[in-house]
Amino acid sequence: MKIEYRTDGVQGAPLLVLANSLGTTFDMWQPQMTALTRHYNVLRYNQRGHGRTPLPAGELSMDVLAQDVIALLDHLNVDKADFCGISMGGLTGLWLARYHPTRFRKMVVANTAARIGEAGNWHQRAQQVRKAGLSEVAAGSSTRWFTSNYIREHHPQVSRMVMQLSHASPQGYAACCDVLANTDLHAELAHIGLPLLAIAGDADAITTVADAETLRQSVPQAQLAVLHASHLSNITCPQAFNDAVLDFLQQ
């Protein structure tokens, strides 16, 4: 198994898969672990080009990112799981809900959209990172991820995440930027039949409340929860995030 992963929680309990965002690792889910591991066997993994998960030999695509999750389920002999992904991880979840619905019970997608950003911007960022590394992208990441109040009140934690991004793989980050540029699921949303919760942050300028509202309106069994947060809502307001996820999964 080439995908870096770990499991925590109740062995034999239902499996809950957590998928990280662009430029982070599965450590980003630490604020959820105490709450979620009371009820689930929690699988965290690093997407391609993140942590110790290598890029594939061929071209990276959203289908490859999704197939990695299916490979993990097969590796762990799990027929069905619940899923929670944020940002790029949420887009991975939408793809899985559309093309692999029989492997999942319920789907939580946070701070994401059927298309995240503009293709040209992602390709430009990929080119920049391949040429100059991640220092400049990392320097601006805190204001994309968090509100100014959160940055001021949690400066050490924010600084750690920024430093982690600055030392990440430029090639891995750039490859995922290209995946985001090439992925648009607007035409597929109406075909998603799984129960789905979209979580949005009211201060998120990357994937807006309007993006999440599109998911709610387009996916037949979708619900919407809006939290007081920017892009990484699971870190900004972990209690509200955990409550929303558990309330939905345990309905």
PDB file of C-alpha atoms in Angstrom:
ATOM      1  CA  MET A   1       0.000   0.000   0.000  1.00  0.00           C
ATOM      2  CA  LYS A   2       1.665   3.203  -1.229  1.00  0.00           C
ATOM      3  CA  ILE A   3      -0.830   5.527   0.434  1.00  0.00           C
ATOM      4  CA  GLU A   4       0.270   6.822   3.840  1.00  0.00           C
ATOM      5  CA  TYR A   5      -2.533   6.252   6.320  1.00  0.00           C
ATOM      6  CA  ARG A   6      -3.373   5.508   9.939  1.00  0.00           C
ATOM      7  CA  THR A   7      -6.419   4.286  11.810  1.00  0.00           C
ATOM      8  CA  ASP A   8      -7.543   5.314  15.296  1.00  0.00           C
ATOM      9  CA  GLY A   9     -10.609   4.627  17.380  1.00  0.00           C
ATOM     10  CA  VAL A  10     -12.933   1.736  18.005  1.00  0.00           C
ATOM     11  CA  GLN A  11     -11.835  -1.415  16.204  1.00  0.00           C
ATOM     12  CA  GLY A  12     -14.858  -3.087  14.647  1.00  0.00           C
ATOM     13  CA  ALA A  13     -16.847   0.164  14.645  1.00  0.00           C
ATOM     14  CA  PRO A  14     -18.018   1.722  11.363  1.00  0.00           C
ATOM     15  CA  LEU A  15     -15.152   3.201   9.365  1.00  0.00           C
ATOM     16  CA  LEU A  16     -15.004   6.959   8.819  1.00  0.00           C
ATOM     17  CA  VAL A  17     -12.542   8.198   6.189  1.00  0.00           C
ATOM     18  CA  LEU A  18     -11.039  11.693   6.553  1.00  0.00           C
ATOM     19  CA  ALA A  19      -9.479  13.386   3.494  1.00  0.00           C
ATOM     20  CA  ASN A  20      -7.162  16.373   3.863  1.00  0.00           C
ATOM     21  CA  SER A  21      -7.039  19.645   1.965  1.00  0.00           C
ATOM     22  CA  LEU A  22      -4.435  20.883  -0.501  1.00  0.00           C
ATOM     23  CA  GLY A  23      -1.146  21.661   1.218  1.00  0.00           C
ATOM     24  CA  THR A  24      -1.916  19.910   4.512  1.00  0.00           C
ATOM     25  CA  THR A  25      -1.489  16.404   5.927  1.00  0.00           C
ATOM     26  CA  PHE A  26      -3.768  14.130   7.905  1.00  0.00           C
ATOM     27  CA  ASP A  27      -2.538  15.887  11.052  1.00  0.00           C
ATOM     28  CA  MET A  28      -5.034  18.635  10.199  1.00  0.00           C
ATOM     29  CA  TRP A  29      -7.759  16.371  11.589  1.00  0.00           C
ATOM     30  CA  GLN A  30      -6.354  16.265  15.116  1.00  0.00           C
ATOM     31  CA  PRO A  31      -9.117  18.593  16.450  1.00  0.00           C
ATOM     32  CA  GLN A  32     -11.661  15.954  15.406  1.00  0.00           C
ATOM     33  CA  MET A  33     -10.016  12.848  16.761  1.00  0.00           C
ATOM     34  CA  THR A  34     -11.281  12.811  20.344  1.00  0.00           C
ATOM     35  CA  ALA A  35     -14.897  13.296  19.277  1.00  0.00           C
ATOM     36  CA  LEU A  36     -14.890  10.994  16.249  1.00  0.00           C
ATOM     37  CA  THR A  37     -12.925   8.101  17.696  1.00  0.00           C
ATOM     38  CA  ARG A  38     -15.574   7.608  20.389  1.00  0.00           C
ATOM     39  CA  HIS A  39     -17.919   6.327  17.700  1.00  0.00           C
ATOM     40  CA  TYR A  40     -15.811   5.302  14.690  1.00  0.00           C
ATOM     41  CA  ASN A  41     -12.730   3.569  13.491  1.00  0.00           C
ATOM     42  CA  VAL A  42     -11.230   6.670  11.877  1.00  0.00           C
ATOM     43  CA  LEU A  43      -9.046   6.335   8.790  1.00  0.00           C
ATOM     44  CA  ARG A  44      -6.836   9.300   7.971  1.00  0.00           C
ATOM     45  CA  TYR A  45      -4.693   9.280   4.852  1.00  0.00           C
ATOM     46  CA  ASN A  46      -2.508  11.646   2.870  1.00  0.00           C
ATOM     47  CA  GLN A  47      -3.523  12.407  -0.677  1.00  0.00           C
ATOM     48  CA  ARG A  48      -1.043  12.062  -3.528  1.00  0.00           C
ATOM     49  CA  GLY A  49       1.991  14.295  -3.221  1.00  0.00           C
ATOM     50  CA  HIS A  50       1.276  15.010   0.455  1.00  0.00           C
ATOM     51  CA  GLY A  51       3.111  13.607   3.455  1.00  0.00           C
ATOM     52  CA  ARG A  52       4.746  10.308   2.500  1.00  0.00           C
ATOM     53  CA  THR A  53       2.211   9.473  -0.209  1.00  0.00           C
ATOM     54  CA  PRO A  54       4.056   9.576  -3.542  1.00  0.00           C
ATOM     55  CA  LEU A  55       2.801  10.908  -6.826  1.00  0.00           C
ATOM     56  CA  PRO A  56       1.737   8.173  -9.263  1.00  0.00           C
ATOM     57  CA  ALA A  57       3.976   7.122 -12.113  1.00  0.00           C
ATOM     58  CA  GLY A  58       1.477   8.523 -14.616  1.00  0.00           C
ATOM     59  CA  GLU A  59      -0.664  11.642 -14.689  1.00  0.00           C
ATOM     60  CA  LEU A  60      -2.485  12.613 -11.512  1.00  0.00           C
ATOM     61  CA  SER A  61      -6.244  13.085 -11.828  1.00  0.00           C
ATOM     62  CA  MET A  62      -9.264  13.259  -9.585  1.00  0.00           C
ATOM     63  CA  ASP A  63     -10.047   9.675 -10.557  1.00  0.00           C
ATOM     64  CA  VAL A  64      -6.638   8.596  -9.226  1.00  0.00           C
ATOM     65  CA  LEU A  65      -7.264  10.450  -5.949  1.00  0.00           C
ATOM     66  CA  ALA A  66     -10.639   8.748  -5.626  1.00  0.00           C
ATOM     67  CA  GLN A  67      -9.354   5.302  -6.552  1.00  0.00           C
ATOM     68  CA  ASP A  68      -6.814   5.610  -3.734  1.00  0.00           C
ATOM     69  CA  VAL A  69      -9.694   5.722  -1.253  1.00  0.00           C
ATOM     70  CA  ILE A  70     -11.280   2.652  -2.808  1.00  0.00           C
ATOM     71  CA  ALA A  71      -7.901   0.889  -2.648  1.00  0.00           C
ATOM     72  CA  LEU A  72      -7.655   1.731   1.062  1.00  0.00           C
ATOM     73  CA  LEU A  73     -11.129   0.315   1.714  1.00  0.00           C
ATOM     74  CA  ASP A  74     -10.178  -2.861  -0.141  1.00  0.00           C
ATOM     75  CA  HIS A  75      -6.880  -3.054   1.739  1.00  0.00           C
ATOM     76  CA  LEU A  76      -8.746  -2.840   5.057  1.00  0.00           C
ATOM     77  CA  ASN A  77     -11.494  -5.246   3.898  1.00  0.00           C
ATOM     78  CA  VAL A  78     -14.203  -2.605   4.392  1.00  0.00           C
ATOM     79  CA  ASP A  79     -17.275  -2.826   2.171  1.00  0.00           C
ATOM     80  CA  LYS A  80     -18.815   0.530   3.141  1.00  0.00           C
ATOM     81  CA  ALA A  81     -17.610   3.579   5.011  1.00  0.00           C
ATOM     82  CA  ASP A  82     -18.641   7.091   5.878  1.00  0.00           C
ATOM     83  CA  PHE A  83     -16.522   9.897   4.438  1.00  0.00           C
ATOM     84  CA  CYS A  84     -15.561  13.423   5.456  1.00  0.00           C
ATOM     85  CA  GLY A  85     -13.285  15.551   3.302  1.00  0.00           C
ATOM     86  CA  ILE A  86     -12.372  19.208   3.316  1.00  0.00           C
ATOM     87  CA  SER A  87     -11.517  21.442   0.334  1.00  0.00           C
ATOM     88  CA  MET A  88      -9.671  19.151  -2.127  1.00  0.00           C
ATOM     89  CA  GLY A  89     -10.680  16.265   0.129  1.00  0.00           C
ATOM     90  CA  GLY A  90     -14.296  17.370  -0.172  1.00  0.00           C
ATOM     91  CA  LEU A  91     -14.051  17.436  -3.958  1.00  0.00           C
ATOM     92  CA  THR A  92     -12.612  13.928  -3.764  1.00  0.00           C
ATOM     93  CA  GLY A  93     -15.692  12.999  -1.744  1.00  0.00           C
ATOM     94  CA  LEU A  94     -18.055  14.411  -4.368  1.00  0.00           C
ATOM     95  CA  TRP A  95     -16.275  12.346  -7.021  1.00  0.00           C
ATOM     96  CA  LEU A  96     -16.553   9.220  -4.870  1.00  0.00           C
ATOM     97  CA  ALA A  97     -20.245   9.887  -4.209  1.00  0.00           C
ATOM     98  CA  ARG A  98     -20.843  10.177  -7.938  1.00  0.00           C
ATOM     99  CA  TYR A  99     -18.746   7.300  -9.255  1.00  0.00           C
ATOM    100  CA  HIS A 100     -18.398   4.896  -6.290  1.00  0.00           C
ATOM    101  CA  PRO A 101     -21.645   5.323  -4.318  1.00  0.00           C
ATOM    102  CA  THR A 102     -21.946   1.668  -3.303  1.00  0.00           C
ATOM    103  CA  ARG A 103     -18.856   1.958  -1.094  1.00  0.00           C
ATOM    104  CA  PHE A 104     -20.227   4.717   1.127  1.00  0.00           C
ATOM    105  CA  ARG A 105     -23.112   5.317   3.506  1.00  0.00           C
ATOM    106  CA  LYS A 106     -22.985   9.075   4.036  1.00  0.00           C
ATOM    107  CA  MET A 107     -20.764  11.842   2.730  1.00  0.00           C
ATOM    108  CA  VAL A 108     -19.609  15.065   4.438  1.00  0.00           C
ATOM    109  CA  VAL A 109     -17.911  17.635   2.197  1.00  0.00           C
ATOM    110  CA  ALA A 110     -16.572  20.748   3.900  1.00  0.00           C
ATOM    111  CA  ASN A 111     -15.364  24.018   2.413  1.00  0.00           C
ATOM    112  CA  THR A 112     -15.543  22.697  -1.105  1.00  0.00           C
ATOM    113  CA  ALA A 113     -17.388  23.166  -4.383  1.00  0.00           C
ATOM    114  CA  ALA A 114     -18.259  21.348  -7.586  1.00  0.00           C
ATOM    115  CA  ARG A 115     -15.423  23.399  -9.061  1.00  0.00           C
ATOM    116  CA  ILE A 116     -12.899  25.027  -6.749  1.00  0.00           C
ATOM    117  CA  GLY A 117     -11.565  28.271  -8.182  1.00  0.00           C
ATOM    118  CA  GLU A 118     -10.637  28.945 -11.791  1.00  0.00           C
ATOM    119  CA  ALA A 119      -8.623  26.622 -14.000  1.00  0.00           C
ATOM    120  CA  GLY A 120      -6.252  29.329 -15.187  1.00  0.00           C
ATOM    121  CA  ASN A 121      -5.404  30.381 -11.645  1.00  0.00           C
ATOM    122  CA  TRP A 122      -4.626  26.810 -10.607  1.00  0.00           C
ATOM    123  CA  HIS A 123      -2.408  26.190 -13.616  1.00  0.00           C
ATOM    124  CA  GLN A 124      -0.609  29.479 -12.930  1.00  0.00           C
ATOM    125  CA  ARG A 125      -0.033  28.517  -9.293  1.00  0.00           C
ATOM    126  CA  ALA A 126       1.209  25.072 -10.334  1.00  0.00           C
ATOM    127  CA  GLN A 127       3.695  26.675 -12.701  1.00  0.00           C
ATOM    128  CA  GLN A 128       4.840  29.124 -10.034  1.00  0.00           C
ATOM    129  CA  VAL A 129       5.387  26.372  -7.458  1.00  0.00           C
ATOM    130  CA  ARG A 130       7.281  24.146  -9.873  1.00  0.00           C
ATOM    131  CA  LYS A 131       9.571  27.066 -10.706  1.00  0.00           C
ATOM    132  CA  ALA A 132      10.028  28.779  -7.342  1.00  0.00           C
ATOM    133  CA  GLY A 133       8.930  26.322  -4.659  1.00  0.00           C
ATOM    134  CA  LEU A 134       6.290  26.756  -1.974  1.00  0.00           C
ATOM    135  CA  SER A 135       7.680  29.650   0.071  1.00  0.00           C
ATOM    136  CA  GLU A 136       5.509  32.346  -1.506  1.00  0.00           C
ATOM    137  CA  VAL A 137       2.361  30.200  -1.490  1.00  0.00           C
ATOM    138  CA  ALA A 138       2.970  29.249   2.139  1.00  0.00           C
ATOM    139  CA  ALA A 139       3.465  32.895   3.139  1.00  0.00           C
ATOM    140  CA  GLY A 140      -0.039  33.746   1.941  1.00  0.00           C
ATOM    141  CA  SER A 141      -1.742  30.589   3.155  1.00  0.00           C
ATOM    142  CA  SER A 142      -2.762  31.768   6.612  1.00  0.00           C
ATOM    143  CA  THR A 143      -5.110  34.465   5.294  1.00  0.00           C
ATOM    144  CA  ARG A 144      -6.659  31.980   2.870  1.00  0.00           C
ATOM    145  CA  TRP A 145      -7.170  29.362   5.580  1.00  0.00           C
ATOM    146  CA  PHE A 146      -8.162  31.438   8.622  1.00  0.00           C
ATOM    147  CA  THR A 147      -9.875  34.636   9.716  1.00  0.00           C
ATOM    148  CA  SER A 148      -7.741  37.485  11.042  1.00  0.00           C
ATOM    149  CA  ASN A 149      -9.099  36.921  14.551  1.00  0.00           C
ATOM    150  CA  TYR A 150      -8.135  33.265  14.489  1.00  0.00           C
ATOM    151  CA  ILE A 151      -4.632  34.077  13.232  1.00  0.00           C
ATOM    152  CA  ARG A 152      -4.168  36.596  16.029  1.00  0.00           C
ATOM    153  CA  GLU A 153      -5.504  34.306  18.773  1.00  0.00           C
ATOM    154  CA  HIS A 154      -3.852  31.067  17.578  1.00  0.00           C
ATOM    155  CA  HIS A 155      -0.620  32.309  16.088  1.00  0.00           C
ATOM    156  CA  PRO A 156       1.606  29.326  17.083  1.00  0.00           C
ATOM    157  CA  GLN A 157      -0.736  26.785  15.514  1.00  0.00           C
ATOM    158  CA  VAL A 158      -1.119  28.852  12.349  1.00  0.00           C
ATOM    159  CA  SER A 159       2.641  29.294  12.096  1.00  0.00           C
ATOM    160  CA  ARG A 160       3.176  25.530  12.366  1.00  0.00           C
ATOM    161  CA  MET A 161       0.802  24.870   9.493  1.00  0.00           C
ATOM    162  CA  VAL A 162       2.413  27.554   7.340  1.00  0.00           C
ATOM    163  CA  MET A 163       5.852  26.104   8.063  1.00  0.00           C
ATOM    164  CA  GLN A 164       4.617  22.612   7.226  1.00  0.00           C
ATOM    165  CA  LEU A 165       3.347  23.826   3.858  1.00  0.00           C
ATOM    166  CA  SER A 166       6.619  25.626   3.097  1.00  0.00           C
ATOM    167  CA  HIS A 167       8.468  22.315   3.525  1.00  0.00           C
ATOM    168  CA  ALA A 168       5.988  20.219   1.530  1.00  0.00           C
ATOM    169  CA  SER A 169       6.637  18.744  -1.901  1.00  0.00           C
ATOM    170  CA  PRO A 170       6.372  21.414  -4.630  1.00  0.00           C
ATOM    171  CA  GLN A 171       5.809  18.733  -7.251  1.00  0.00           C
ATOM    172  CA  GLY A 172       3.042  17.129  -5.212  1.00  0.00           C
ATOM    173  CA  TYR A 173       1.350  20.446  -4.524  1.00  0.00           C
ATOM    174  CA  ALA A 174       1.591  21.508  -8.170  1.00  0.00           C
ATOM    175  CA  ALA A 175       0.197  18.214  -9.431  1.00  0.00           C
ATOM    176  CA  CYS A 176      -2.843  18.623  -7.178  1.00  0.00           C
ATOM    177  CA  CYS A 177      -3.294  22.205  -8.401  1.00  0.00           C
ATOM    178  CA  ASP A 178      -3.577  20.808 -11.912  1.00  0.00           C
ATOM    179  CA  VAL A 179      -6.152  18.273 -10.707  1.00  0.00           C
ATOM    180  CA  LEU A 180      -8.254  21.076  -9.229  1.00  0.00           C
ATOM    181  CA  ALA A 181      -7.941  23.014 -12.484  1.00  0.00           C
ATOM    182  CA  ASN A 182      -9.268  20.043 -14.443  1.00  0.00           C
ATOM    183  CA  THR A 183     -12.157  19.007 -12.167  1.00  0.00           C
ATOM    184  CA  ASP A 184     -15.685  20.369 -12.571  1.00  0.00           C
ATOM    185  CA  LEU A 185     -18.577  18.297 -11.203  1.00  0.00           C
ATOM    186  CA  HIS A 186     -21.454  20.732 -11.735  1.00  0.00           C
ATOM    187  CA  ALA A 187     -23.055  18.468 -14.335  1.00  0.00           C
ATOM    188  CA  GLU A 188     -22.743  15.442 -12.044  1.00  0.00           C
ATOM    189  CA  LEU A 189     -24.311  16.784  -8.844  1.00  0.00           C
ATOM    190  CA  ALA A 190     -27.877  15.779  -9.687  1.00  0.00           C
ATOM    191  CA  HIS A 191     -26.692  12.186 -10.134  1.00  0.00           C
ATOM    192  CA  ILE A 192     -25.334  11.894  -6.584  1.00  0.00           C
ATOM    193  CA  GLY A 193     -27.731   9.730  -4.616  1.00  0.00           C
ATOM    194  CA  LEU A 194     -25.975   9.490  -1.266  1.00  0.00           C
ATOM    195  CA  PRO A 195     -27.036  11.515   1.785  1.00  0.00           C
ATOM    196  CA  LEU A 196     -24.640  14.453   1.822  1.00  0.00           C
ATOM    197  CA  LEU A 197     -23.803  17.250   4.245  1.00  0.00           C
ATOM    198  CA  ALA A 198     -22.105  20.355   2.858  1.00  0.00           C
ATOM    199  CA  ILE A 199     -20.311  22.434   5.494  1.00  0.00           C
ATOM    200  CA  ALA A 200     -19.430  26.024   4.616  1.00  0.00           C
ATOM    201  CA  GLY A 201     -17.593  28.824   6.369  1.00  0.00           C
ATOM    202  CA  ASP A 202     -19.271  32.218   6.374  1.00  0.00           C
ATOM    203  CA  ALA A 203     -15.866  33.915   5.955  1.00  0.00           C
ATOM    204  CA  ASP A 204     -14.513  31.507   3.342  1.00  0.00           C
ATOM    205  CA  ALA A 205     -13.538  33.378   0.178  1.00  0.00           C
ATOM    206  CA  ILE A 206     -12.202  30.264  -1.587  1.00  0.00           C
ATOM    207  CA  THR A 207     -15.272  28.030  -1.427  1.00  0.00           C
ATOM    208  CA  THR A 208     -18.152  30.258  -0.475  1.00  0.00           C
ATOM    209  CA  VAL A 209     -21.496  29.692   1.191  1.00  0.00           C
ATOM    210  CA  ALA A 210     -22.989  30.140  -2.289  1.00  0.00           C
ATOM    211  CA  ASP A 211     -20.862  27.221  -3.529  1.00  0.00           C
ATOM    212  CA  ALA A 212     -22.177  25.060  -0.701  1.00  0.00           C
ATOM    213  CA  GLU A 213     -25.731  26.221  -1.389  1.00  0.00           C
ATOM    214  CA  THR A 214     -25.293  24.996  -4.968  1.00  0.00           C
ATOM    215  CA  LEU A 215     -24.434  21.568  -3.572  1.00  0.00           C
ATOM    216  CA  ARG A 216     -27.483  21.632  -1.310  1.00  0.00           C
ATOM    217  CA  GLN A 217     -29.802  22.588  -4.142  1.00  0.00           C
ATOM    218  CA  SER A 218     -28.310  20.223  -6.723  1.00  0.00           C
ATOM    219  CA  VAL A 219     -27.709  17.017  -4.761  1.00  0.00           C
ATOM    220  CA  PRO A 220     -31.080  15.362  -4.032  1.00  0.00           C
ATOM    221  CA  GLN A 221     -30.322  14.290  -0.431  1.00  0.00           C
ATOM    222  CA  ALA A 222     -28.084  17.198   0.599  1.00  0.00           C
ATOM    223  CA  GLN A 223     -28.102  19.319   3.738  1.00  0.00           C
ATOM    224  CA  LEU A 224     -26.161  22.499   4.512  1.00  0.00           C
ATOM    225  CA  ALA A 225     -24.435  23.692   7.684  1.00  0.00           C
ATOM    226  CA  VAL A 226     -22.791  27.128   7.837  1.00  0.00           C
ATOM    227  CA  LEU A 227     -20.119  27.709  10.466  1.00  0.00           C
ATOM    228  CA  HIS A 228     -18.378  30.900  11.573  1.00  0.00           C
ATOM    229  CA  ALA A 229     -15.068  30.151   9.901  1.00  0.00           C
ATOM    230  CA  SER A 230     -12.866  30.690   6.893  1.00  0.00           C
ATOM    231  CA  HIS A 231     -11.504  27.867   4.697  1.00  0.00           C
ATOM    232  CA  LEU A 232     -10.303  25.350   7.296  1.00  0.00           C
ATOM    233  CA  SER A 233     -13.476  25.255   9.359  1.00  0.00           C
ATOM    234  CA  ASN A 234     -12.561  22.017  11.132  1.00  0.00           C
ATOM    235  CA  ILE A 235      -9.631  23.810  12.769  1.00  0.00           C
ATOM    236  CA  THR A 236     -11.234  27.218  13.289  1.00  0.00           C
ATOM    237  CA  CYS A 237     -14.334  25.934  15.122  1.00  0.00           C
ATOM    238  CA  PRO A 238     -13.741  22.259  15.907  1.00  0.00           C
ATOM    239  CA  GLN A 239     -16.625  21.831  18.348  1.00  0.00           C
ATOM    240  CA  ALA A 240     -19.235  23.136  15.908  1.00  0.00           C
ATOM    241  CA  PHE A 241     -17.637  21.137  13.088  1.00  0.00           C
ATOM    242  CA  ASN A 242     -17.602  17.925  15.117  1.00  0.00           C
ATOM    243  CA  ASP A 243     -21.194  18.421  16.217  1.00  0.00           C
ATOM    244  CA  ALA A 244     -22.352  18.981  12.634  1.00  0.00           C
ATOM    245  CA  VAL A 245     -20.541  15.882  11.361  1.00  0.00           C
ATOM    246  CA  LEU A 246     -21.739  13.589  14.154  1.00  0.00           C
ATOM    247  CA  ASP A 247     -25.313  14.873  14.064  1.00  0.00           C
ATOM    248  CA  PHE A 248     -25.472  14.160  10.338  1.00  0.00           C
ATOM    249  CA  LEU A 249     -23.754  10.785  10.378  1.00  0.00           C
ATOM    250  CA  GLN A 250     -25.814   9.523  13.298  1.00  0.00           C
ATOM    251  CA  GLN A 251     -29.216  10.717  12.105  1.00  0.00           C
TER     252      GLN A 251
END
